[in-house]
CSV table of C-alpha atoms and ligand atoms in Angstrom, one decimal:
chain,number,residue,atom,x,y,z
A,2,MET,CA,-20.1,93.1,-133.7
A,3,GLN,CA,-22.2,96.1,-135.1
A,4,SER,CA,-21.2,99.6,-134.9
A,5,PRO,CA,-20.9,100.9,-131.3
A,6,LEU,CA,-24.4,102.3,-131.0
A,7,GLY,CA,-25.9,99.5,-133.2
A,8,ARG,CA,-26.8,101.6,-136.1
A,9,SER,CA,-27.6,99.3,-138.6
A,10,ARG,CA,-31.2,99.7,-139.5
A,11,GLY,CA,-33.6,97.3,-140.8
A,12,LYS,CA,-36.7,98.1,-143.0
A,13,LEU,CA,-39.3,100.1,-141.6
A,14,PRO,CA,-43.2,99.5,-142.6
A,15,PRO,CA,-44.1,102.0,-145.4
A,16,LEU,CA,-46.4,104.1,-143.0
A,17,PHE,CA,-43.2,105.0,-141.1
A,18,THR,CA,-41.2,107.7,-143.1
A,19,GLY,CA,-39.8,109.7,-140.4
A,20,GLN,CA,-42.2,112.3,-140.9
A,21,PRO,CA,-44.2,113.1,-137.5
A,22,PHE,CA,-47.8,112.0,-138.1
A,23,PHE,CA,-50.9,113.0,-135.9
A,24,TYR,CA,-53.0,110.5,-134.6
A,25,PRO,CA,-56.5,111.7,-136.3
A,26,PHE,CA,-59.4,110.6,-133.9
A,27,LEU,CA,-60.0,112.6,-130.8
A,28,VAL,CA,-61.0,110.5,-127.8
A,29,LYS,CA,-62.0,111.5,-124.2
A,30,THR,CA,-59.3,111.2,-122.0
A,31,ARG,CA,-59.9,110.6,-118.4
A,32,ILE,CA,-57.5,111.2,-115.4
A,33,VAL,CA,-58.3,108.2,-112.9
A,34,PRO,CA,-56.6,107.7,-109.4
A,35,ILE,CA,-54.7,104.7,-108.6
A,36,SER,CA,-56.9,101.8,-107.6
A,37,ALA,CA,-57.4,98.2,-108.2
A,38,SER,CA,-60.1,99.0,-110.7
A,39,SER,CA,-58.1,101.9,-112.4
A,40,LEU,CA,-55.2,99.7,-112.8
A,41,ARG,CA,-57.5,96.9,-114.1
A,42,GLU,CA,-59.0,99.1,-116.5
A,43,ALA,CA,-55.8,100.2,-117.8
A,44,CYS,CA,-54.7,96.6,-118.3
A,45,GLN,CA,-57.9,96.0,-120.2
A,46,ILE,CA,-57.0,99.2,-122.4
A,47,LEU,CA,-53.4,98.2,-123.0
A,48,GLN,CA,-54.7,94.6,-124.2
A,49,GLY,CA,-56.9,95.8,-126.4
A,50,GLY,CA,-53.9,97.6,-128.1
A,51,ASP,CA,-54.6,101.5,-126.8
A,52,LEU,CA,-52.7,103.6,-125.1
A,53,VAL,CA,-52.4,104.5,-121.3
A,54,ALA,CA,-50.2,107.2,-119.5
A,55,PHE,CA,-48.4,106.0,-116.3
A,56,PRO,CA,-46.2,107.5,-113.7
A,57,THR,CA,-42.6,106.2,-113.3
A,58,GLU,CA,-39.8,107.0,-111.1
A,59,THR,CA,-38.5,109.5,-113.7
A,60,VAL,CA,-41.3,111.3,-116.2
A,61,TYR,CA,-45.0,110.0,-117.1
A,62,GLY,CA,-44.8,107.3,-119.7
A,63,LEU,CA,-47.1,106.7,-122.6
A,64,GLY,CA,-47.6,103.1,-122.6
A,65,ALA,CA,-48.4,100.3,-125.3
A,66,LEU,CA,-48.3,96.8,-125.5
A,67,GLY,CA,-44.4,96.5,-126.5
A,68,LEU,CA,-44.6,93.6,-128.8
A,69,ARG,CA,-47.5,94.6,-130.9
A,70,SER,CA,-46.6,96.5,-133.9
A,71,ASP,CA,-50.2,98.3,-134.3
A,72,ALA,CA,-50.1,99.3,-130.7
A,73,VAL,CA,-46.6,100.8,-130.8
A,74,GLN,CA,-47.6,102.8,-134.0
A,75,LYS,CA,-50.1,104.3,-131.9
A,76,ILE,CA,-47.7,106.1,-129.4
A,77,PHE,CA,-45.8,107.8,-132.5
A,78,HIS,CA,-49.3,108.9,-134.0
A,79,ALA,CA,-50.2,110.4,-130.6
A,80,LYS,CA,-47.0,111.9,-129.9
A,81,GLY,CA,-46.2,113.0,-133.6
A,82,ARG,CA,-42.9,111.5,-132.9
A,83,PRO,CA,-40.9,110.5,-136.0
A,84,SER,CA,-40.6,106.6,-136.3
A,85,THR,CA,-36.7,107.1,-136.3
A,86,ASP,CA,-36.7,107.7,-132.6
A,87,PRO,CA,-36.7,104.3,-130.8
A,88,LEU,CA,-38.8,103.6,-127.7
A,89,ILE,CA,-37.6,102.2,-124.5
A,90,LEU,CA,-39.1,98.8,-123.8
A,91,HIS,CA,-40.1,98.4,-120.0
A,92,LEU,CA,-39.8,95.0,-118.5
A,93,PRO,CA,-41.8,93.1,-115.8
A,94,SER,CA,-38.8,91.7,-114.5
A,95,PRO,CA,-34.8,92.6,-114.0
A,96,ASP,CA,-34.1,89.0,-115.0
A,97,LEU,CA,-32.1,89.4,-118.4
A,98,ASN,CA,-32.1,85.5,-118.8
A,99,GLN,CA,-35.7,85.5,-118.8
A,100,ALA,CA,-35.6,88.4,-121.5
A,101,VAL,CA,-33.3,86.3,-123.8
A,102,THR,CA,-35.8,83.5,-123.4
A,103,HIS,CA,-38.6,85.4,-124.1
A,104,HIS,CA,-36.7,86.9,-127.3
A,105,TRP,CA,-37.1,90.3,-126.1
A,106,MET,CA,-33.4,90.9,-126.6
A,107,ALA,CA,-30.6,88.4,-128.1
A,108,ALA,CA,-27.9,86.4,-126.6
A,109,PRO,CA,-25.0,86.6,-125.9
A,110,ILE,CA,-26.1,89.0,-122.9
A,111,PRO,CA,-23.1,91.3,-123.1
A,112,PRO,CA,-20.5,91.2,-120.5
A,113,PHE,CA,-21.7,92.9,-117.1
A,114,ALA,CA,-25.0,93.6,-118.2
A,115,ASN,CA,-26.4,91.0,-115.4
A,116,GLU,CA,-24.2,93.2,-112.8
A,117,LEU,CA,-26.0,96.3,-114.0
A,118,ALA,CA,-29.4,94.9,-114.1
A,119,LYS,CA,-29.1,93.5,-110.5
A,120,LYS,CA,-27.5,96.8,-109.4
A,121,PHE,CA,-29.7,99.5,-110.8
A,122,TRP,CA,-33.0,97.6,-111.6
A,123,PRO,CA,-35.7,98.5,-111.0
A,124,GLY,CA,-34.6,101.6,-111.4
A,125,PRO,CA,-33.7,104.9,-113.9
A,126,LEU,CA,-31.1,103.1,-116.2
A,127,THR,CA,-31.8,102.2,-119.9
A,128,LEU,CA,-29.6,99.5,-121.3
A,129,VAL,CA,-29.1,99.6,-125.1
A,130,VAL,CA,-28.5,95.7,-126.0
A,131,PRO,CA,-28.9,93.4,-129.3
A,132,LYS,CA,-32.5,93.1,-130.0
A,133,GLY,CA,-34.7,90.1,-129.5
A,134,ALA,CA,-36.8,88.5,-132.4
A,135,LYS,CA,-39.9,89.4,-130.4
A,136,VAL,CA,-39.6,93.0,-130.7
A,137,PRO,CA,-41.1,94.9,-133.7
A,138,LEU,CA,-39.0,97.2,-135.7
A,139,GLU,CA,-41.4,100.4,-134.7
A,140,VAL,CA,-39.8,99.9,-131.1
A,141,THR,CA,-36.3,100.1,-132.4
A,142,ALA,CA,-36.7,102.4,-135.1
A,143,GLY,CA,-35.5,99.8,-137.4
A,144,LEU,CA,-32.2,99.4,-135.4
A,145,GLY,CA,-30.6,95.9,-134.5
A,146,THR,CA,-30.6,97.2,-130.9
A,147,VAL,CA,-33.2,97.6,-128.3
A,148,ALA,CA,-33.3,99.9,-125.2
A,149,LEU,CA,-34.5,98.0,-122.1
A,150,ARG,CA,-35.1,99.1,-118.5
A,151,VAL,CA,-37.3,98.2,-115.4
A,152,PRO,CA,-38.9,101.1,-114.2
A,153,ALA,CA,-38.9,101.6,-109.9
A,154,HIS,CA,-42.3,102.8,-109.5
A,155,PRO,CA,-45.3,101.3,-107.6
A,156,VAL,CA,-47.7,101.8,-110.6
A,157,ALA,CA,-45.7,100.9,-113.4
A,158,GLU,CA,-44.3,97.6,-111.6
A,159,LYS,CA,-47.9,96.7,-110.9
A,160,LEU,CA,-49.1,97.4,-114.4
A,161,LEU,CA,-46.2,95.3,-115.9
A,162,GLN,CA,-46.7,92.6,-113.4
A,163,GLU,CA,-50.2,92.2,-114.1
A,164,LEU,CA,-49.5,92.2,-118.2
A,165,GLY,CA,-46.5,90.0,-118.0
A,166,GLU,CA,-45.0,91.4,-120.9
A,167,PRO,CA,-43.1,94.6,-121.9
A,168,LEU,CA,-44.5,98.1,-122.3
A,169,ALA,CA,-43.1,100.3,-124.8
A,170,ALA,CA,-43.0,103.8,-123.1
A,171,PRO,CA,-41.8,107.2,-124.2
A,172,SER,CA,-42.3,110.2,-122.3
A,173,ALA,CA,-46.1,111.2,-122.4
A,174,ASN,CA,-45.6,114.4,-124.2
A,175,ARG,CA,-45.9,115.6,-127.8
A,176,PHE,CA,-42.5,115.2,-129.5
A,177,GLY,CA,-39.9,117.7,-128.7
A,178,ARG,CA,-42.1,119.1,-125.9
A,179,ILE,CA,-41.4,119.0,-122.2
A,180,SER,CA,-41.8,115.8,-120.4
A,181,PRO,CA,-44.6,115.4,-118.1
A,182,THR,CA,-43.8,114.8,-114.3
A,183,ASP,CA,-47.5,114.8,-113.2
A,184,ALA,CA,-50.9,113.7,-114.5
A,185,SER,CA,-51.9,117.3,-115.3
A,186,ALA,CA,-49.0,118.0,-117.4
A,187,VAL,CA,-49.9,114.7,-119.3
A,188,LEU,CA,-53.4,116.2,-120.0
A,189,GLN,CA,-52.0,119.3,-121.4
A,190,GLU,CA,-50.0,117.4,-123.7
A,191,LEU,CA,-52.4,114.4,-125.0
A,192,ASP,CA,-55.7,115.6,-124.2
A,193,GLY,CA,-58.1,114.0,-127.0
A,194,LYS,CA,-55.6,111.6,-128.2
A,195,ILE,CA,-55.5,109.1,-125.4
A,196,PRO,CA,-58.2,107.1,-123.2
A,197,LEU,CA,-56.4,107.1,-119.7
A,198,ILE,CA,-53.9,108.6,-117.6
A,199,LEU,CA,-53.2,106.8,-114.3
A,200,ASP,CA,-52.5,109.5,-111.6
A,201,GLY,CA,-50.0,108.8,-109.5
A,202,GLY,CA,-48.9,112.2,-108.2
A,203,PRO,CA,-45.5,113.9,-108.9
A,204,CYS,CA,-42.6,111.6,-110.5
A,205,PRO,CA,-40.0,111.5,-107.5
A,206,HIS,CA,-37.0,111.9,-110.1
A,207,GLY,CA,-38.3,114.1,-112.7
A,208,ILE,CA,-36.0,113.5,-115.4
A,209,GLU,CA,-35.3,110.8,-117.9
A,210,SER,CA,-33.2,107.8,-117.4
A,211,THR,CA,-29.6,107.4,-118.1
A,212,VAL,CA,-29.2,105.6,-121.5
A,213,LEU,CA,-26.1,103.3,-121.8
A,214,SER,CA,-25.2,101.6,-125.0
A,215,LEU,CA,-23.6,98.0,-124.2
A,216,LEU,CA,-22.8,97.8,-127.7
A,217,SER,CA,-19.4,99.5,-127.4
A,218,ASP,CA,-16.4,98.6,-125.5
A,219,PRO,CA,-16.3,100.4,-123.3
A,220,PRO,CA,-20.1,101.1,-122.8
A,221,THR,CA,-21.0,104.5,-123.9
A,222,ILE,CA,-23.6,106.7,-122.0
A,223,LEU,CA,-26.1,108.0,-124.6
A,224,ARG,CA,-28.1,110.3,-122.6
A,225,PRO,CA,-26.9,111.4,-119.2
A,226,GLY,CA,-29.2,111.0,-115.9
A,227,SER,CA,-29.3,110.3,-112.2
A,228,ILE,CA,-27.0,107.2,-112.8
A,229,THR,CA,-23.6,108.5,-113.6
A,230,ALA,CA,-20.7,107.3,-115.2
A,231,GLU,CA,-19.0,106.7,-111.9
A,232,MET,CA,-21.9,104.8,-110.6
A,233,ILE,CA,-21.6,102.6,-113.6
A,234,SER,CA,-17.9,102.4,-113.8
A,235,GLU,CA,-18.1,101.0,-110.1
A,236,ILE,CA,-20.1,97.8,-111.5
A,237,THR,CA,-18.4,97.4,-115.0
A,238,HIS,CA,-14.8,98.3,-113.6
A,239,THR,CA,-14.2,99.9,-117.2
A,240,GLU,CA,-14.0,103.3,-118.5
A,241,VAL,CA,-17.8,104.7,-119.4
A,242,TRP,CA,-17.7,106.8,-122.7
A,243,LEU,CA,-20.1,109.9,-122.8
A,244,GLN,CA,-21.6,110.0,-126.2
A,245,SER,CA,-22.3,113.8,-127.4
A,246,LYS,CA,-23.8,115.0,-130.6
A,247,GLN,CA,-22.7,112.4,-132.6
A,248,LYS,CA,-24.2,112.1,-136.1
A,249,ASP,CA,-25.0,108.6,-137.6
A,250,PRO,CA,-22.4,108.5,-140.5
A,251,LYS,CA,-25.3,106.9,-142.9
A,252,SER,CA,-28.5,109.2,-142.1
A,253,GLY,CA,-26.4,112.3,-140.8
A,254,MET,CA,-29.3,112.0,-138.0
A,255,PRO,CA,-28.0,112.7,-134.4
A,256,SER,CA,-27.9,109.2,-132.5
A,257,PRO,CA,-31.6,108.4,-131.3
A,258,GLY,CA,-32.7,110.6,-128.3
A,259,MET,CA,-29.7,113.1,-128.9
A,260,LEU,CA,-31.6,115.4,-130.6
A,261,GLU,CA,-30.4,118.7,-130.4
A,262,ASN,CA,-33.6,120.1,-129.9
A,263,HIS,CA,-35.8,118.8,-127.5
A,264,TYR,CA,-37.5,119.0,-124.1
A,265,ALA,CA,-38.3,122.6,-125.2
A,266,PRO,CA,-40.8,125.2,-123.8
A,267,GLN,CA,-42.7,127.0,-126.5
A,268,THR,CA,-41.5,130.5,-125.2
A,269,PRO,CA,-37.6,130.7,-125.9
A,270,LEU,CA,-35.4,129.5,-123.2
A,271,TYR,CA,-31.9,131.5,-122.5
A,272,LEU,CA,-28.9,130.0,-120.4
A,273,CYS,CA,-27.4,132.6,-118.5
A,274,THR,CA,-23.8,132.7,-118.5
A,275,ALA,CA,-23.3,133.8,-115.0
A,276,PRO,CA,-26.1,133.7,-111.7
A,277,ILE,CA,-28.9,135.7,-112.4
A,278,LYS,CA,-28.6,139.1,-110.3
A,279,SER,CA,-30.8,141.5,-112.7
A,280,PHE,CA,-34.6,141.4,-113.1
A,281,ALA,CA,-35.3,144.4,-114.8
A,282,SER,CA,-37.0,143.3,-117.8
A,283,PRO,CA,-40.4,141.5,-118.9
A,284,TYR,CA,-39.0,137.9,-118.9
A,285,GLN,CA,-39.6,135.2,-116.5
A,286,PHE,CA,-36.2,133.9,-114.6
A,287,ILE,CA,-35.6,130.6,-113.1
A,288,LEU,CA,-33.2,130.7,-110.3
A,289,TYR,CA,-31.2,127.7,-109.1
A,290,GLN,CA,-31.4,128.8,-105.8
A,291,ASN,CA,-33.1,131.6,-104.0
A,292,CYS,CA,-31.3,135.3,-104.2
A,293,PRO,CA,-32.4,137.9,-101.8
A,294,THR,CA,-33.0,140.6,-104.2
A,295,SER,CA,-35.3,138.7,-106.4
A,296,PRO,CA,-39.2,139.9,-106.8
A,297,GLU,CA,-41.7,137.2,-106.2
A,298,ALA,CA,-43.3,138.0,-109.8
A,299,GLN,CA,-41.3,136.3,-112.8
A,300,VAL,CA,-39.3,134.2,-110.7
A,301,HIS,CA,-39.3,130.7,-110.4
A,302,LEU,CA,-37.3,128.4,-108.1
A,303,LEU,CA,-35.6,125.0,-109.2
A,304,CYS,CA,-33.9,124.1,-105.9
A,305,PRO,CA,-35.2,125.5,-102.8
A,306,ASP,CA,-34.0,123.0,-100.2
A,307,GLY,CA,-30.3,123.2,-101.8
A,308,LYS,CA,-30.6,119.6,-102.6
A,309,HIS,CA,-29.6,119.1,-106.5
A,310,SER,CA,-32.0,115.9,-106.8
A,311,THR,CA,-34.7,118.4,-106.0
A,312,ALA,CA,-33.7,120.6,-109.1
A,313,ALA,CA,-34.3,117.4,-111.2
A,314,GLN,CA,-37.3,116.7,-109.7
A,315,ASN,CA,-38.7,120.2,-110.3
A,316,LEU,CA,-37.0,120.9,-113.6
A,317,TYR,CA,-39.8,120.1,-116.1
A,318,ARG,CA,-42.7,121.5,-114.0
A,319,VAL,CA,-40.8,124.8,-113.6
A,320,LEU,CA,-40.0,125.1,-117.1
A,321,ARG,CA,-43.9,124.4,-117.8
A,322,GLU,CA,-44.9,127.0,-115.4
A,323,ALA,CA,-42.4,129.6,-116.6
A,324,ASP,CA,-43.7,129.0,-120.3
A,325,GLN,CA,-47.1,129.4,-119.3
A,326,ALA,CA,-46.7,133.0,-118.2
A,327,ALA,CA,-46.4,133.7,-121.8
A,328,SER,CA,-43.5,136.2,-121.9
A,329,SER,CA,-41.1,136.6,-124.5
A,330,ALA,CA,-38.3,134.8,-123.1
A,331,ILE,CA,-37.4,132.4,-120.2
A,332,LEU,CA,-33.9,133.1,-118.5
A,333,ILE,CA,-32.3,130.4,-116.4
A,334,ASP,CA,-29.4,130.4,-113.8
A,335,PRO,CA,-26.2,128.2,-115.0
A,336,VAL,CA,-26.5,124.7,-113.1
A,337,PRO,CA,-23.9,124.4,-110.3
A,338,ASP,CA,-21.4,121.2,-110.3
A,339,SER,CA,-23.1,118.3,-108.8
A,340,PRO,CA,-23.7,114.5,-109.8
A,341,TRP,CA,-26.8,115.4,-111.5
A,342,ALA,CA,-25.2,118.6,-113.2
A,343,LEU,CA,-24.4,116.6,-116.5
A,344,ALA,CA,-28.0,115.4,-117.1
A,345,LEU,CA,-29.6,118.9,-116.2
A,346,ARG,CA,-27.2,120.8,-118.4
A,347,ASP,CA,-27.8,118.3,-121.1
A,348,ARG,CA,-31.8,118.9,-120.9
A,349,LEU,CA,-31.3,122.5,-120.8
A,350,HIS,CA,-29.0,122.8,-123.6
A,351,ARG,CA,-31.5,120.7,-125.9
A,352,ALA,CA,-34.3,123.0,-124.5
A,353,SER,CA,-32.5,126.4,-125.0
A,354,ALA,CA,-32.8,129.0,-127.8
A,355,GLY,CA,-29.3,130.4,-126.8
A,356,THR,CA,-27.5,132.1,-123.9
A,357,ALA,CA,-27.9,135.4,-122.0
A,358,ASN,CA,-25.6,137.7,-120.3
A,359,TRP,CA,-26.2,140.8,-118.4
A,360,ALA,CA,-23.9,143.9,-119.7
A,361,ASN,CA,-24.2,147.4,-120.0
A,362,GLY,CA,-27.5,147.6,-118.0
A,363,GLN,CA,-29.3,145.4,-119.9
A,364,TRP,CA,-29.8,141.5,-120.9
A,365,ASN,CA,-28.1,140.6,-124.1
A,366,LEU,CA,-29.9,137.3,-125.7
A,367,ARG,CA,-27.6,135.3,-128.2
A,368,PRO,CA,-29.2,132.4,-130.4
A,369,ARG,CA,-27.6,129.1,-130.3
A,370,GLU,CA,-25.1,128.3,-132.7
A,371,THR,CA,-26.9,125.4,-134.5
A,372,THR,CA,-24.5,122.4,-135.4
B,518,AMP,P1,-37.9,108.8,-124.4
B,518,AMP,O1,-38.5,109.3,-125.7
B,518,AMP,O2,-37.8,109.9,-123.6
B,518,AMP,O3,-38.8,107.6,-124.0
B,518,AMP,O4,-36.3,108.4,-124.9
B,518,AMP,C1,-36.2,107.2,-125.4
B,518,AMP,C2,-34.7,107.1,-125.9
B,518,AMP,O5,-34.1,105.9,-125.7
B,518,AMP,C3,-34.2,107.6,-127.3
B,518,AMP,O6,-34.4,108.8,-127.7
B,518,AMP,C4,-33.0,107.0,-127.3
B,518,AMP,O7,-32.2,107.9,-126.5
B,518,AMP,C5,-33.0,105.7,-126.4
B,518,AMP,N1,-33.1,104.7,-127.2
B,518,AMP,C6,-34.1,103.9,-127.2
B,518,AMP,N2,-33.7,102.9,-127.8
B,518,AMP,C7,-32.5,103.1,-128.6
B,518,AMP,C8,-31.6,102.3,-129.3
B,518,AMP,N3,-31.7,100.9,-129.7
B,518,AMP,N4,-30.2,102.6,-129.3
B,518,AMP,C9,-29.8,103.8,-129.0
B,518,AMP,N5,-30.7,104.4,-128.0
B,518,AMP,C10,-32.2,104.3,-128.2
B,519,MG,MG1,-39.4,112.1,-124.5
């Protein structure tokens, strides 16, 4: 068996040095509403080997035909994403046997993979499994494993069914930046770099899928999301490990998708050690729930209805809004315990520049210790 995370890397094409590389050509980027003709146009662009941004239930994806190296390379160029960060392959069907027959993943199917697919697909669970021969190394960053999921969004489903083959699709933002949860956020990120954005309105979940490696026994969550260890464990009847900050022993790089800095606004973000009660400063404040003493200006609200899923849905939009206020820092409330807390804290930790606490009549900002 491979290492638990499937870390043995194959040889990457020479262009792929791990350095970000920006797509050099400017194109006109159009946002179009969903219709039969815009979906047809999206398919034509994708089949021509180009990129289309589309909504999923988690965040907007930047799609390319996942079995075509040249198309997949454009994703890395448009995002400025290093080639060492693998992509998720979005499948047209939740049938894993079909994925094996098409050589998208390799047999033997790990135990309980079928049960997980039946229970959670379409949906926000990504399974890391042995790679099939048809999947180009660009998708897997040279790894012998591939990350698969079936998105639960009518637009993504329709696109995939029309195409009848997988789409590689990371979040439709420039590398390291906040994931987009609506079409205008995609435009902010990728204007001039891609021809088409399908506008399916705001994404219902708002944070990225749970990534689960089936290469370890028991399985390991590589990235927490709305599908929790408890929910997975109910299906697998095993323990579920949680991977945190593991470095690849060979390259010294964090495990894929576990980069310490990610999802970040341009304004430094500080995680408050206690709920925010003082607003006496020029900073932007993100409150989890409303606080009666908060002034309207400078304050953004994550969870106005008290539902934790709403906090996830709003997280990236609110971070973007606070970022646009051009202040010197953004301070955010601690995330209270809930089934969503692990995923929210994970994203906020990686987006953060440090912690903040209120003492002696002022906010004290402390930079994050780097590991
Ligand atoms: P995103 O860029 O938001 O689409 O996230 C893609 C993430 O999927 C990566 O950053 C990893 O967390 C995960 N991933 C994709 N392929 C693999 C793989 N072969 N092994 C481990 N994790 C993977
Ligand atoms: Mg991303």
